[in-house]
PDB file of C-alpha atoms in Angstrom:
ATOM      1  CA  MET Q   1      41.836  49.032  16.268  1.00 56.00           C
ATOM      2  CA  MET Q   2      38.195  48.090  15.674  1.00 63.00           C
ATOM      3  CA  LEU Q   3      37.191  44.646  16.917  1.00 59.00           C
ATOM      4  CA  VAL Q   4      33.967  42.697  16.530  1.00 65.00           C
ATOM      5  CA  ASP Q   5      33.583  39.529  18.615  1.00 67.00           C
ATOM      6  CA  GLU Q   6      37.315  39.703  19.433  1.00 78.00           C
ATOM      7  CA  ARG Q   7      38.207  39.726  15.704  1.00 88.00           C
ATOM      8  CA  GLU Q   8      39.718  42.624  13.803  1.00 93.00           C
ATOM      9  CA  ILE Q   9      37.697  43.935  10.871  1.00 96.00           C
ATOM     10  CA  PRO Q  10      39.501  42.786   7.688  1.00 97.00           C
ATOM     11  CA  GLY Q  11      41.458  45.668   6.194  1.00 97.00           C
ATOM     12  CA  ILE Q  12      41.382  47.935   9.251  1.00 95.00           C
ATOM     13  CA  THR Q  13      45.134  47.449   9.747  1.00 94.00           C
ATOM     14  CA  PRO Q  14      46.983  47.838   6.438  1.00 91.00           C
ATOM     15  CA  VAL Q  15      49.751  45.326   5.769  1.00 92.00           C
ATOM     16  CA  GLU Q  16      52.316  45.445   2.988  1.00 93.00           C
ATOM     17  CA  TRP Q  17      51.959  41.830   1.845  1.00 96.00           C
ATOM     18  CA  ARG Q  18      48.132  41.465   1.701  1.00 98.00           C
ATOM     19  CA  GLU Q  19      45.282  43.679   0.514  1.00 98.00           C
ATOM     20  CA  TYR Q  20      41.607  43.552   1.471  1.00 98.00           C
ATOM     21  CA  ARG Q  21      38.506  44.344  -0.573  1.00 98.00           C
ATOM     22  CA  TYR Q  22      34.783  44.124   0.015  1.00 99.00           C
ATOM     23  CA  VAL Q  23      32.463  42.999  -2.795  1.00 98.00           C
ATOM     24  CA  SER Q  24      28.764  43.836  -2.888  1.00 98.00           C
ATOM     25  CA  ASP Q  25      26.333  40.935  -2.692  1.00 96.00           C
ATOM     26  CA  ASP Q  26      24.456  39.816  -5.811  1.00 92.00           C
ATOM     27  CA  GLY Q  27      21.203  39.330  -3.900  1.00 90.00           C
ATOM     28  CA  ASN Q  28      21.789  35.664  -3.051  1.00 88.00           C
ATOM     29  CA  ASP Q  29      23.964  36.023   0.107  1.00 87.00           C
ATOM     30  CA  HIS Q  30      26.035  33.037  -1.100  1.00 90.00           C
ATOM     31  CA  PHE Q  31      29.705  34.049  -1.132  1.00 91.00           C
ATOM     32  CA  VAL Q  32      31.707  30.939  -0.224  1.00 85.00           C
ATOM     33  CA  GLY Q  33      31.949  27.546  -1.927  1.00 81.00           C
ATOM     34  CA  GLU Q  34      30.709  27.755  -5.508  1.00 81.00           C
ATOM     35  CA  GLY Q  35      29.200  31.183  -4.871  1.00 91.00           C
ATOM     36  CA  LEU Q  36      30.010  34.795  -5.574  1.00 94.00           C
ATOM     37  CA  PHE Q  37      33.668  34.544  -4.472  1.00 96.00           C
ATOM     38  CA  ILE Q  38      34.404  32.127  -7.345  1.00 96.00           C
ATOM     39  CA  ALA Q  39      32.341  34.210  -9.785  1.00 96.00           C
ATOM     40  CA  VAL Q  40      34.251  37.406  -8.956  1.00 97.00           C
ATOM     41  CA  THR Q  41      37.749  35.898  -8.808  1.00 97.00           C
ATOM     42  CA  ASN Q  42      37.315  33.881 -12.033  1.00 96.00           C
ATOM     43  CA  LYS Q  43      35.280  36.334 -14.145  1.00 97.00           C
ATOM     44  CA  ILE Q  44      38.236  37.863 -16.025  1.00 97.00           C
ATOM     45  CA  GLU Q  45      39.989  35.460 -18.420  1.00 96.00           C
ATOM     46  CA  PRO Q  46      42.845  35.111 -18.872  1.00 97.00           C
ATOM     47  CA  SER Q  47      43.547  35.745 -15.223  1.00 97.00           C
ATOM     48  CA  ILE Q  48      45.391  39.034 -14.599  1.00 98.00           C
ATOM     49  CA  PRO Q  49      47.515  38.153 -11.509  1.00 98.00           C
ATOM     50  CA  LYS Q  50      50.759  36.297 -12.174  1.00 98.00           C
ATOM     51  CA  SER Q  51      51.220  34.926  -8.647  1.00 98.00           C
ATOM     52  CA  GLY Q  52      49.580  34.573  -5.264  1.00 98.00           C
ATOM     53  CA  GLY Q  53      45.951  33.958  -4.468  1.00 98.00           C
ATOM     54  CA  ALA Q  54      42.726  35.254  -2.992  1.00 98.00           C
ATOM     55  CA  ILE Q  55      40.757  34.019   0.017  1.00 97.00           C
ATOM     56  CA  THR Q  56      37.463  34.857   1.662  1.00 97.00           C
ATOM     57  CA  GLU Q  57      37.765  36.600   5.027  1.00 97.00           C
ATOM     58  CA  ASN Q  58      34.485  35.090   6.328  1.00 96.00           C
ATOM     59  CA  CYS Q  59      33.143  38.537   7.136  1.00 97.00           C
ATOM     60  CA  LYS Q  60      29.939  40.307   6.086  1.00 97.00           C
ATOM     61  CA  LEU Q  61      29.527  44.075   6.238  1.00 98.00           C
ATOM     62  CA  TRP Q  62      26.143  45.800   5.963  1.00 98.00           C
ATOM     63  CA  LEU Q  63      26.165  49.468   4.994  1.00 98.00           C
ATOM     64  CA  PRO Q  64      23.729  51.865   6.722  1.00 98.00           C
ATOM     65  CA  SER Q  65      21.751  51.664   3.435  1.00 97.00           C
ATOM     66  CA  GLY Q  66      21.180  47.937   4.106  1.00 97.00           C
ATOM     67  CA  GLU Q  67      23.454  46.797   1.256  1.00 97.00           C
ATOM     68  CA  LEU Q  68      25.579  43.720   2.026  1.00 98.00           C
ATOM     69  CA  LEU Q  69      29.267  43.327   1.179  1.00 98.00           C
ATOM     70  CA  HIS Q  70      31.598  40.347   1.629  1.00 98.00           C
ATOM     71  CA  ALA Q  71      35.285  40.598   2.616  1.00 98.00           C
ATOM     72  CA  LEU Q  72      38.121  38.957   0.728  1.00 98.00           C
ATOM     73  CA  SER Q  73      41.875  39.387   0.602  1.00 98.00           C
ATOM     74  CA  TYR Q  74      44.707  38.583  -1.744  1.00 99.00           C
ATOM     75  CA  LYS Q  75      48.495  38.443  -1.776  1.00 98.00           C
ATOM     76  CA  GLY Q  76      51.291  37.844  -4.254  1.00 98.00           C
ATOM     77  CA  ASP Q  77      50.680  39.958  -7.345  1.00 98.00           C
ATOM     78  CA  ILE Q  78      48.657  42.505  -5.368  1.00 98.00           C
ATOM     79  CA  GLU Q  79      48.125  44.922  -8.262  1.00 98.00           C
ATOM     80  CA  GLY Q  80      47.060  42.054 -10.539  1.00 99.00           C
ATOM     81  CA  TRP Q  81      44.628  40.679  -7.956  1.00 99.00           C
ATOM     82  CA  ARG Q  82      43.200  44.144  -7.300  1.00 98.00           C
ATOM     83  CA  LYS Q  83      42.452  44.511 -11.025  1.00 98.00           C
ATOM     84  CA  GLN Q  84      41.048  40.946 -11.219  1.00 98.00           C
ATOM     85  CA  ILE Q  85      38.643  41.552  -8.315  1.00 98.00           C
ATOM     86  CA  GLU Q  86      37.574  45.073  -9.274  1.00 98.00           C
ATOM     87  CA  GLN Q  87      37.077  44.268 -12.976  1.00 98.00           C
ATOM     88  CA  GLY Q  88      35.323  40.975 -12.201  1.00 98.00           C
ATOM     89  CA  ALA Q  89      32.932  42.690  -9.795  1.00 98.00           C
ATOM     90  CA  LYS Q  90      32.223  45.474 -12.288  1.00 98.00           C
ATOM     91  CA  GLU Q  91      31.449  42.986 -15.085  1.00 97.00           C
ATOM     92  CA  LEU Q  92      29.020  41.239 -12.715  1.00 97.00           C
ATOM     93  CA  GLY Q  93      27.293  44.562 -11.964  1.00 97.00           C
ATOM     94  CA  LEU Q  94      28.709  44.747  -8.437  1.00 98.00           C
ATOM     95  CA  PHE Q  95      30.688  47.393  -6.569  1.00 98.00           C
ATOM     96  CA  THR Q  96      33.730  47.024  -4.351  1.00 99.00           C
ATOM     97  CA  GLY Q  97      34.947  48.748  -1.230  1.00 99.00           C
ATOM     98  CA  LYS Q  98      38.082  49.199   0.809  1.00 98.00           C
ATOM     99  CA  ILE Q  99      38.714  50.252   4.386  1.00 98.00           C
ATOM    100  CA  VAL Q 100      40.604  53.528   4.782  1.00 97.00           C
ATOM    101  CA  GLY Q 101      41.021  54.670   8.362  1.00 95.00           C
ATOM    102  CA  SER Q 102      37.610  54.449  10.041  1.00 95.00           C
ATOM    103  CA  GLU Q 103      35.609  54.416   6.778  1.00 98.00           C
ATOM    104  CA  ILE Q 104      34.687  52.072   3.981  1.00 98.00           C
ATOM    105  CA  ILE Q 105      35.133  53.781   0.624  1.00 99.00           C
ATOM    106  CA  LEU Q 106      33.160  52.300  -2.258  1.00 99.00           C
ATOM    107  CA  SER Q 107      34.022  52.123  -5.950  1.00 98.00           C
ATOM    108  CA  ASP Q 108      30.955  54.288  -6.698  1.00 97.00           C
ATOM    109  CA  ASN Q 109      32.499  57.055  -4.510  1.00 96.00           C
ATOM    110  CA  ARG Q 110      30.160  56.620  -1.538  1.00 98.00           C
ATOM    111  CA  HIS Q 111      31.764  56.290   1.880  1.00 97.00           C
ATOM    112  CA  TYR Q 112      30.485  55.330   5.316  1.00 98.00           C
ATOM    113  CA  GLU Q 113      31.896  55.345   8.824  1.00 98.00           C
ATOM    114  CA  LEU Q 114      32.534  51.770   9.961  1.00 97.00           C
ATOM    115  CA  ALA Q 115      30.870  52.633  13.280  1.00 96.00           C
ATOM    116  CA  ASN Q 116      27.597  52.980  11.319  1.00 97.00           C
ATOM    117  CA  CYS Q 117      27.978  49.600   9.589  1.00 98.00           C
ATOM    118  CA  LYS Q 118      27.039  46.153  10.885  1.00 97.00           C
ATOM    119  CA  ILE Q 119      29.826  43.551  10.835  1.00 96.00           C
ATOM    120  CA  GLU Q 120      29.322  39.790  11.162  1.00 96.00           C
ATOM    121  CA  PHE Q 121      31.943  37.028  11.117  1.00 95.00           C
ATOM    122  CA  TYR Q 122      31.070  33.461  10.136  1.00 91.00           C
TER     123      TYR Q 122
END
């Protein structure tokens, strides 16, 4: 288990009832409130998921390339939320990532070891 400041990196431990994704930053580093989280989760209309919801995980992840991603998770209609997030990000010109084992795998097929990334909770 990988911990940062006593907290587990979102998505490092898979669970059946919740899924985690990372969304690339749009250059403004403003994810919460009326920021990028709302833009990504509300971009696709009508909304794809039929139940559940999405939340921010209050975690930033910097790739070795210097690119910033923000963590979020969702539950309920997991497949619907996955499509909502991934399609919303794509329409906004952003990429997504998911944790698999000790790596983050990005939607553009790049992958990085988590040990080489910087993680910050807020």
